[in-house]
CSV table of C-alpha atoms and ligand atoms in Angstrom, one decimal:
chain,number,residue,atom,x,y,z
A,1,MET,CA,0.0,0.0,0.0
A,2,ILE,CA,1.0,3.6,-0.5
A,3,VAL,CA,0.2,6.0,2.4
A,4,VAL,CA,0.2,9.4,0.9
A,5,MET,CA,0.9,12.2,3.4
A,6,LYS,CA,-0.8,15.6,3.1
A,7,SER,CA,1.6,18.4,2.1
A,8,SER,CA,0.8,19.9,5.5
A,9,ALA,CA,1.8,16.7,7.4
A,10,THR,CA,4.3,17.3,10.1
A,11,GLU,CA,7.4,15.1,11.0
A,12,GLN,CA,5.4,14.0,14.0
A,13,ASP,CA,2.4,12.9,11.7
A,14,ILE,CA,4.9,10.9,9.6
A,15,MET,CA,6.4,9.2,12.6
A,16,ALA,CA,3.0,8.4,14.1
A,17,THR,CA,1.9,6.9,10.7
A,18,THR,CA,5.1,4.9,10.5
A,19,LYS,CA,4.4,3.4,13.9
A,20,ASN,CA,0.8,2.6,12.8
A,21,ILE,CA,2.1,0.8,9.7
A,22,GLU,CA,4.6,-1.2,11.8
A,23,ALA,CA,1.8,-2.1,14.3
A,24,LEU,CA,0.0,-3.8,11.4
A,25,GLY,CA,3.1,-6.0,10.9
A,26,LEU,CA,4.2,-4.2,7.8
A,27,LYS,CA,7.5,-2.4,7.0
A,28,ALA,CA,7.3,1.4,6.5
A,29,VAL,CA,9.6,2.9,3.9
A,30,LYS,CA,9.7,6.7,3.7
A,31,ILE,CA,10.0,8.2,0.2
A,32,GLU,CA,10.3,11.9,-0.1
A,33,GLY,CA,9.1,13.2,-3.4
A,34,THR,CA,9.4,16.7,-4.7
A,35,GLU,CA,5.8,17.5,-3.7
A,36,ARG,CA,4.8,15.0,-1.1
A,37,THR,CA,6.1,12.4,1.3
A,38,VAL,CA,4.7,8.9,0.9
A,39,LEU,CA,5.1,5.9,3.1
A,40,ALA,CA,5.3,2.5,1.5
A,41,ALA,CA,3.6,-0.1,3.7
A,42,VAL,CA,5.2,-3.3,2.4
A,43,GLY,CA,4.7,-6.9,3.5
A,44,ASP,CA,1.8,-9.2,3.5
A,45,GLU,CA,-1.1,-7.0,2.7
A,46,ARG,CA,-3.8,-9.5,3.4
A,47,ILE,CA,-4.0,-8.1,6.9
A,48,ALA,CA,-7.1,-6.4,8.2
A,49,GLY,CA,-7.0,-2.8,9.5
A,50,ILE,CA,-5.1,-1.1,6.7
A,51,GLY,CA,-8.0,1.2,6.1
A,52,SER,CA,-7.5,2.5,9.7
A,53,LEU,CA,-4.4,4.3,8.4
A,54,GLU,CA,-6.6,6.6,6.5
A,55,SER,CA,-7.7,8.2,9.7
A,56,SER,CA,-4.1,8.8,11.0
A,57,PRO,CA,-3.4,12.6,11.3
A,58,GLY,CA,-1.6,14.0,8.3
A,59,VAL,CA,-2.6,11.1,5.9
A,60,ASP,CA,-4.2,12.2,2.6
A,61,GLU,CA,-5.0,8.8,1.1
A,62,VAL,CA,-4.1,5.1,1.2
A,63,LEU,CA,-3.7,3.5,-2.2
A,64,PRO,CA,-2.9,-0.1,-3.3
A,65,ILE,CA,0.3,-0.8,-5.3
A,66,VAL,CA,-0.9,-2.9,-8.1
A,67,ALA,CA,2.6,-4.1,-9.3
A,68,PRO,CA,3.9,-7.2,-7.5
A,69,TYR,CA,7.2,-5.3,-7.0
A,70,LYS,CA,6.4,-2.5,-4.6
A,71,LEU,CA,9.5,-0.5,-3.7
A,72,ALA,CA,10.7,-0.7,-7.3
A,73,SER,CA,7.4,0.5,-8.8
A,74,ARG,CA,6.7,3.9,-10.3
A,75,GLU,CA,3.3,3.8,-8.6
A,76,LEU,CA,5.2,4.3,-5.3
A,77,LYS,CA,7.8,6.8,-6.6
A,78,PRO,CA,6.7,8.6,-9.8
A,79,GLU,CA,10.0,10.5,-10.1
A,80,SER,CA,12.9,8.6,-11.7
A,81,THR,CA,15.8,7.7,-9.5
A,82,THR,CA,19.3,8.9,-10.5
A,83,SER,CA,22.1,6.7,-9.3
A,84,THR,CA,25.3,8.4,-8.3
A,85,THR,CA,28.3,6.4,-7.3
A,86,GLY,CA,31.5,8.5,-7.4
A,87,SER,CA,32.2,9.2,-11.1
A,88,LEU,CA,29.4,7.0,-12.3
A,89,ILE,CA,26.0,8.7,-12.8
A,90,CYS,CA,23.1,6.8,-14.3
A,91,GLY,CA,19.8,8.6,-14.8
A,92,GLY,CA,18.5,12.2,-15.0
A,93,ASN,CA,20.4,13.7,-17.9
A,94,HIS,CA,23.4,11.5,-17.4
A,95,ILE,CA,24.3,8.4,-19.4
A,96,GLY,CA,26.8,6.3,-17.4
A,97,VAL,CA,29.5,4.5,-19.4
A,98,ILE,CA,31.0,1.4,-17.7
A,99,ALA,CA,33.9,-0.1,-19.7
A,100,GLY,CA,36.6,-2.6,-19.1
A,101,PRO,CA,37.6,-6.2,-19.6
A,102,CYS,CA,35.4,-9.2,-19.0
A,103,SER,CA,38.0,-10.6,-16.6
A,104,ILE,CA,40.9,-9.0,-14.9
A,105,GLU,CA,44.0,-10.8,-16.1
A,106,SER,CA,47.0,-8.8,-15.1
A,107,GLU,CA,48.1,-5.4,-13.8
A,108,GLU,CA,49.2,-4.3,-17.2
A,109,GLN,CA,46.0,-5.4,-18.8
A,110,LEU,CA,43.7,-3.7,-16.3
A,111,MET,CA,45.7,-0.5,-15.8
A,112,SER,CA,46.2,0.1,-19.5
A,113,THR,CA,42.4,-0.4,-20.1
A,114,ALA,CA,41.5,1.9,-17.2
A,115,ARG,CA,43.7,4.6,-18.7
A,116,ALA,CA,42.3,4.1,-22.2
A,117,VAL,CA,38.6,4.1,-21.3
A,118,LYS,CA,39.1,7.1,-19.0
A,119,ALA,CA,40.7,9.0,-21.8
A,120,ALA,CA,37.8,8.2,-24.1
A,121,GLY,CA,35.3,9.5,-21.5
A,122,ALA,CA,34.1,6.4,-19.6
A,123,SER,CA,32.6,7.0,-16.1
A,124,ALA,CA,33.5,3.6,-14.5
A,125,ILE,CA,35.9,0.7,-14.9
A,126,ARG,CA,34.5,-2.8,-15.0
A,127,GLY,CA,36.3,-6.1,-14.7
A,128,GLY,CA,35.5,-9.5,-13.2
A,129,ALA,CA,37.6,-10.9,-10.4
A,130,PHE,CA,35.2,-13.6,-9.5
A,131,LYS,CA,33.9,-15.1,-12.8
A,132,PRO,CA,30.8,-17.2,-13.1
A,133,ARG,CA,31.9,-19.4,-16.0
A,134,THR,CA,29.7,-21.9,-17.8
A,135,SER,CA,32.5,-24.5,-17.7
A,136,PRO,CA,34.4,-25.3,-14.5
A,137,TYR,CA,37.6,-25.6,-16.7
A,138,SER,CA,37.4,-22.0,-17.9
A,139,PHE,CA,39.4,-19.2,-16.2
A,140,GLN,CA,37.6,-18.4,-12.9
A,141,GLY,CA,39.2,-15.0,-12.3
A,142,MET,CA,42.0,-13.6,-10.1
A,143,LYS,CA,39.7,-13.2,-7.1
A,144,GLU,CA,41.1,-10.9,-4.4
A,145,GLU,CA,44.3,-10.1,-6.4
A,146,GLY,CA,42.0,-8.8,-9.1
A,147,LEU,CA,40.0,-6.7,-6.7
A,148,LYS,CA,43.3,-5.1,-5.5
A,149,LEU,CA,44.1,-4.2,-9.1
A,150,LEU,CA,40.6,-2.6,-9.5
A,151,ALA,CA,41.3,-0.5,-6.4
A,152,GLN,CA,44.6,0.5,-7.9
A,153,ALA,CA,42.9,1.5,-11.1
A,154,ARG,CA,40.4,3.7,-9.2
A,155,GLU,CA,43.2,5.2,-7.2
A,156,GLU,CA,45.0,6.3,-10.4
A,157,THR,CA,42.1,7.2,-12.7
A,158,GLY,CA,39.4,8.2,-10.2
A,159,LEU,CA,37.0,5.9,-12.1
A,160,ALA,CA,34.3,4.1,-10.0
A,161,VAL,CA,34.8,0.4,-9.9
A,162,VAL,CA,32.2,-2.2,-11.0
A,163,THR,CA,32.8,-5.8,-10.4
A,164,GLU,CA,30.8,-9.0,-10.0
A,165,VAL,CA,30.0,-10.8,-6.7
A,166,VAL,CA,28.9,-14.4,-7.1
A,167,SER,CA,28.4,-15.6,-3.6
A,168,PRO,CA,26.7,-14.0,-0.5
A,169,ASP,CA,29.9,-15.0,1.4
A,170,ASP,CA,32.0,-12.7,-0.8
A,171,VAL,CA,29.8,-9.5,-0.5
A,172,ASP,CA,31.9,-8.0,2.3
A,173,LEU,CA,35.2,-8.7,0.6
A,174,VAL,CA,34.0,-7.4,-2.8
A,175,SER,CA,32.5,-4.3,-1.1
A,176,GLU,CA,35.9,-3.5,0.4
A,177,TYR,CA,37.3,-2.8,-3.0
A,178,SER,CA,34.4,-2.1,-5.3
A,179,ASP,CA,31.9,0.8,-5.6
A,180,VAL,CA,29.3,-1.2,-7.5
A,181,LEU,CA,28.4,-4.8,-6.9
A,182,GLN,CA,27.4,-6.5,-10.1
A,183,ILE,CA,25.0,-9.4,-9.8
A,184,GLY,CA,25.3,-11.4,-13.0
A,185,ALA,CA,22.7,-12.9,-15.2
A,186,ARG,CA,23.3,-16.4,-13.8
A,187,ASN,CA,22.7,-15.2,-10.3
A,188,MET,CA,19.7,-13.0,-10.8
A,189,GLN,CA,17.5,-15.3,-8.8
A,190,ASN,CA,20.1,-16.2,-6.2
A,191,TYR,CA,17.9,-14.9,-3.4
A,192,ARG,CA,20.5,-15.2,-0.6
A,193,LEU,CA,22.9,-13.1,-2.8
A,194,LEU,CA,20.2,-10.5,-3.4
A,195,GLU,CA,19.5,-10.3,0.3
A,196,ALA,CA,23.2,-10.0,1.2
A,197,SER,CA,23.8,-7.3,-1.5
A,198,GLY,CA,20.7,-5.6,-0.1
A,199,LYS,CA,22.4,-5.3,3.3
A,200,SER,CA,25.5,-3.7,1.7
A,201,THR,CA,26.0,0.1,1.4
A,202,ARG,CA,27.3,-0.4,-2.2
A,203,THR,CA,25.3,0.3,-5.3
A,204,VAL,CA,24.0,-2.9,-6.9
A,205,LEU,CA,24.0,-3.5,-10.7
A,206,LEU,CA,21.4,-6.2,-11.3
A,207,LYS,CA,21.6,-7.9,-14.6
A,208,ARG,CA,18.6,-9.6,-16.1
A,209,GLY,CA,18.7,-13.4,-16.2
A,210,PRO,CA,18.7,-14.6,-19.8
A,211,SER,CA,15.5,-16.5,-19.2
A,212,ALA,CA,13.9,-14.2,-16.7
A,213,THR,CA,10.7,-12.3,-17.4
A,214,ILE,CA,10.7,-8.6,-16.6
A,215,ASN,CA,8.4,-9.2,-13.6
A,216,GLU,CA,10.9,-11.8,-12.2
A,217,TRP,CA,13.8,-9.3,-12.8
A,218,LEU,CA,12.0,-6.5,-11.0
A,219,LEU,CA,11.0,-8.8,-8.2
A,220,ALA,CA,14.7,-9.7,-7.9
A,221,ALA,CA,15.4,-6.0,-7.6
A,222,GLU,CA,12.7,-5.8,-4.9
A,223,TYR,CA,14.7,-8.3,-2.8
A,224,ILE,CA,17.6,-5.8,-2.7
A,225,LEU,CA,15.4,-2.8,-2.0
A,226,ASP,CA,13.5,-4.7,0.7
A,227,ALA,CA,16.7,-5.6,2.4
A,228,GLY,CA,17.4,-1.9,2.8
A,229,ASN,CA,19.6,-0.9,-0.2
A,230,PRO,CA,17.9,1.8,-2.3
A,231,ASN,CA,20.8,2.0,-4.8
A,232,VAL,CA,19.9,-0.4,-7.6
A,233,ILE,CA,20.7,-0.1,-11.3
A,234,LEU,CA,19.0,-2.5,-13.7
A,235,CYS,CA,20.9,-3.9,-16.7
A,236,GLU,CA,19.3,-5.5,-19.8
A,237,ARG,CA,22.0,-7.9,-21.2
A,238,GLY,CA,20.0,-10.0,-23.6
A,239,VAL,CA,17.7,-13.0,-23.3
A,240,ARG,CA,17.8,-16.5,-24.7
A,241,THR,CA,15.7,-17.0,-27.8
A,242,PHE,CA,15.6,-19.4,-30.9
A,243,GLU,CA,17.9,-17.0,-32.7
A,244,SER,CA,21.6,-18.1,-32.9
A,245,HIS,CA,23.2,-15.4,-35.0
A,246,THR,CA,23.8,-13.4,-31.9
A,247,ARG,CA,24.9,-14.8,-28.5
A,248,PHE,CA,21.7,-13.6,-26.9
A,249,THR,CA,18.8,-11.5,-28.3
A,250,LEU,CA,19.0,-7.9,-27.1
A,251,PRO,CA,15.5,-6.5,-26.5
A,252,LEU,CA,15.8,-2.7,-26.4
A,253,ALA,CA,12.1,-2.2,-25.9
A,254,THR,CA,12.9,-3.3,-22.3
A,255,VAL,CA,14.4,0.1,-21.7
A,256,ALA,CA,11.3,2.1,-22.4
A,257,PHE,CA,9.0,-0.6,-20.9
A,258,VAL,CA,10.9,-0.8,-17.6
A,259,GLN,CA,11.1,2.9,-17.3
A,260,GLN,CA,7.3,3.0,-17.4
A,261,LYS,CA,7.1,0.4,-14.6
A,262,THR,CA,9.9,1.4,-12.3
A,263,HIS,CA,11.8,4.5,-11.1
A,264,LEU,CA,15.1,2.7,-11.1
A,265,PRO,CA,17.7,3.5,-13.7
A,266,VAL,CA,18.1,1.0,-16.5
A,267,ILE,CA,21.3,0.4,-18.5
A,268,VAL,CA,22.2,-1.9,-21.4
A,269,ASP,CA,25.0,-4.4,-22.0
A,270,PRO,CA,25.4,-4.7,-25.8
A,271,SER,CA,28.6,-6.8,-25.4
A,272,HIS,CA,26.9,-9.8,-23.8
A,273,GLY,CA,23.6,-8.9,-25.5
A,274,THR,CA,25.1,-9.5,-29.0
A,275,GLY,CA,28.3,-11.5,-28.4
A,276,HIS,CA,30.0,-9.7,-31.4
A,277,THR,CA,32.4,-6.8,-31.2
A,278,TYR,CA,31.2,-5.3,-34.5
A,279,LEU,CA,27.6,-5.1,-33.2
A,280,VAL,CA,28.4,-3.3,-30.0
A,281,PRO,CA,28.8,0.3,-31.3
A,282,SER,CA,25.4,0.3,-33.1
A,283,MET,CA,23.6,-1.3,-30.2
A,284,SER,CA,25.2,1.2,-27.8
A,285,ARG,CA,23.9,4.1,-29.9
A,286,ALA,CA,20.5,2.4,-30.1
A,287,ALA,CA,20.3,1.9,-26.4
A,288,ILE,CA,21.1,5.6,-25.8
A,289,ALA,CA,18.5,6.6,-28.4
A,290,ALA,CA,15.9,4.3,-26.6
A,291,GLY,CA,16.5,6.3,-23.4
A,292,ALA,CA,18.9,4.0,-21.5
A,293,ASP,CA,20.5,5.6,-18.4
A,294,GLY,CA,23.8,4.0,-19.3
A,295,ILE,CA,25.8,1.3,-21.1
A,296,ILE,CA,28.3,-1.4,-19.9
A,297,VAL,CA,30.7,-2.7,-22.5
A,298,GLU,CA,33.8,-4.9,-22.7
A,299,VAL,CA,37.1,-3.5,-23.7
A,300,HIS,CA,40.5,-5.3,-23.8
A,301,PRO,CA,44.0,-4.3,-24.9
A,302,ASN,CA,44.2,-7.4,-27.1
A,303,PRO,CA,40.8,-9.1,-27.5
A,304,ASP,CA,42.3,-12.0,-29.5
A,305,LYS,CA,44.3,-13.0,-26.4
A,306,ALA,CA,41.5,-12.3,-23.8
A,307,LEU,CA,40.9,-15.2,-21.3
A,308,SER,CA,37.1,-14.6,-21.6
A,309,ASP,CA,34.7,-12.9,-24.0
A,310,GLY,CA,37.4,-11.7,-26.4
A,311,TYR,CA,35.0,-12.1,-29.4
A,312,GLN,CA,32.7,-9.4,-28.0
A,313,SER,CA,35.4,-7.0,-26.6
A,314,MET,CA,36.5,-3.8,-28.2
A,315,THR,CA,40.1,-2.6,-28.7
A,316,PHE,CA,41.0,0.8,-27.3
A,317,PRO,CA,40.5,2.6,-30.7
A,318,GLN,CA,37.2,0.8,-31.3
A,319,PHE,CA,36.0,2.0,-27.9
A,320,ASP,CA,37.1,5.5,-28.7
A,321,ASP,CA,35.2,5.4,-32.0
A,322,MET,CA,32.1,4.0,-30.2
A,323,MET,CA,32.2,6.9,-27.8
A,324,THR,CA,32.4,9.4,-30.7
A,325,GLY,CA,29.2,7.8,-32.2
A,326,CYS,CA,27.4,7.7,-28.9
A,327,GLN,CA,28.2,11.3,-28.2
A,328,LYS,CA,26.2,12.3,-31.3
A,329,ILE,CA,23.2,10.4,-30.0
A,330,ALA,CA,23.6,11.8,-26.5
A,331,ASP,CA,23.6,15.3,-28.0
A,332,ALA,CA,20.4,14.5,-29.9
A,333,VAL,CA,18.6,13.3,-26.7
A,334,GLU,CA,20.2,16.2,-24.8
A,335,LYS,CA,22.1,14.1,-22.2
A,336,LYS,CA,25.6,14.0,-20.9
A,337,LEU,CA,27.6,11.0,-21.9
A,338,GLY,CA,30.1,9.4,-19.5
A,339,CYS,CA,32.3,11.3,-17.2
A,340,CYS,CA,33.1,15.0,-17.2
B,1,LIG,C1,30.0,-10.1,-17.4
B,1,LIG,O1,29.6,-9.0,-17.2
B,1,LIG,O2,31.2,-10.4,-17.7
B,1,LIG,C2,29.1,-11.2,-17.3
B,1,LIG,C3,29.5,-12.4,-16.9
B,1,LIG,O3,27.8,-10.9,-17.6
B,1,LIG,P1,26.4,-11.7,-17.5
B,1,LIG,O4,26.2,-12.0,-16.1
B,1,LIG,O5,25.5,-10.7,-18.1
B,1,LIG,O6,26.6,-12.9,-18.4
B,2,LIG,MN1,31.9,-11.1,-20.1
């Protein structure tokens, strides 16, 4: 339910209503909009007595939230949320650009990439230290050594760090080094991981599972929000279909659709979404034209030698060209691309 406070409601009214919501066994989450304060009453709504909230002092009206995801829904928060994590801004008139290798492989590989993507205007460096690989025989990542290199890259370039966490047990360790916790497609419905990330103070980048519906994806985001972390960025990274020309099928309509349903920022991953380097620039431009709040792309000093996802990674000059093309679209939609 949404408890809409009157514009004249006092802090005392808000506190008293919060207590009334909690007395019904629901959790109260305060959301301050530009014009009004609303309290989300979340939990099992089949309880009696919710109507009694209407008579609390300062309450204007009590409305149901129709969407199954409550805290993520635009019904609750009509204004779009802008996510700001150091140099990475996604939302408002900012298009965040997260770029870097699929996996961190060496100091030279990561540092050269961080310098190159920074020079081309990226807002954050990505790189996997814990890799969720389809085969147990594939490179699994440099783990904590890789995280240390990410922290070194941030130190030198000032770029925010985005890296994947694959297990709830690793959330604290990854949070020590990273600004944004990436929850990968394969883990979108790992509910213990969602809860653990929801308890972290780091921003969470939640990728869509390749076979997940949008409702399932937004309910996964709801787990993070419900655990107390309001900083969630959604990422469309392609879904599995009958088509085999591309690694996944990248549905860009997701961007506009999800922006109707939720206030959370949504970004696009055209590297995993297509699986082909040559498709990444055009799909990045298309994502920006569709209104995406950011993009995340793979860049490697020598994609032919990459230990993972080389076939979809751009070289430094290719990334630079991609940014030039994206800048034209960003200008057309009157948004700011990447970092200052
Ligand atoms: C990645 O970003 O390298 C990755 C593994 O992505 P996804 O979870 O979307 O497959
Ligand atoms: Mn990858």
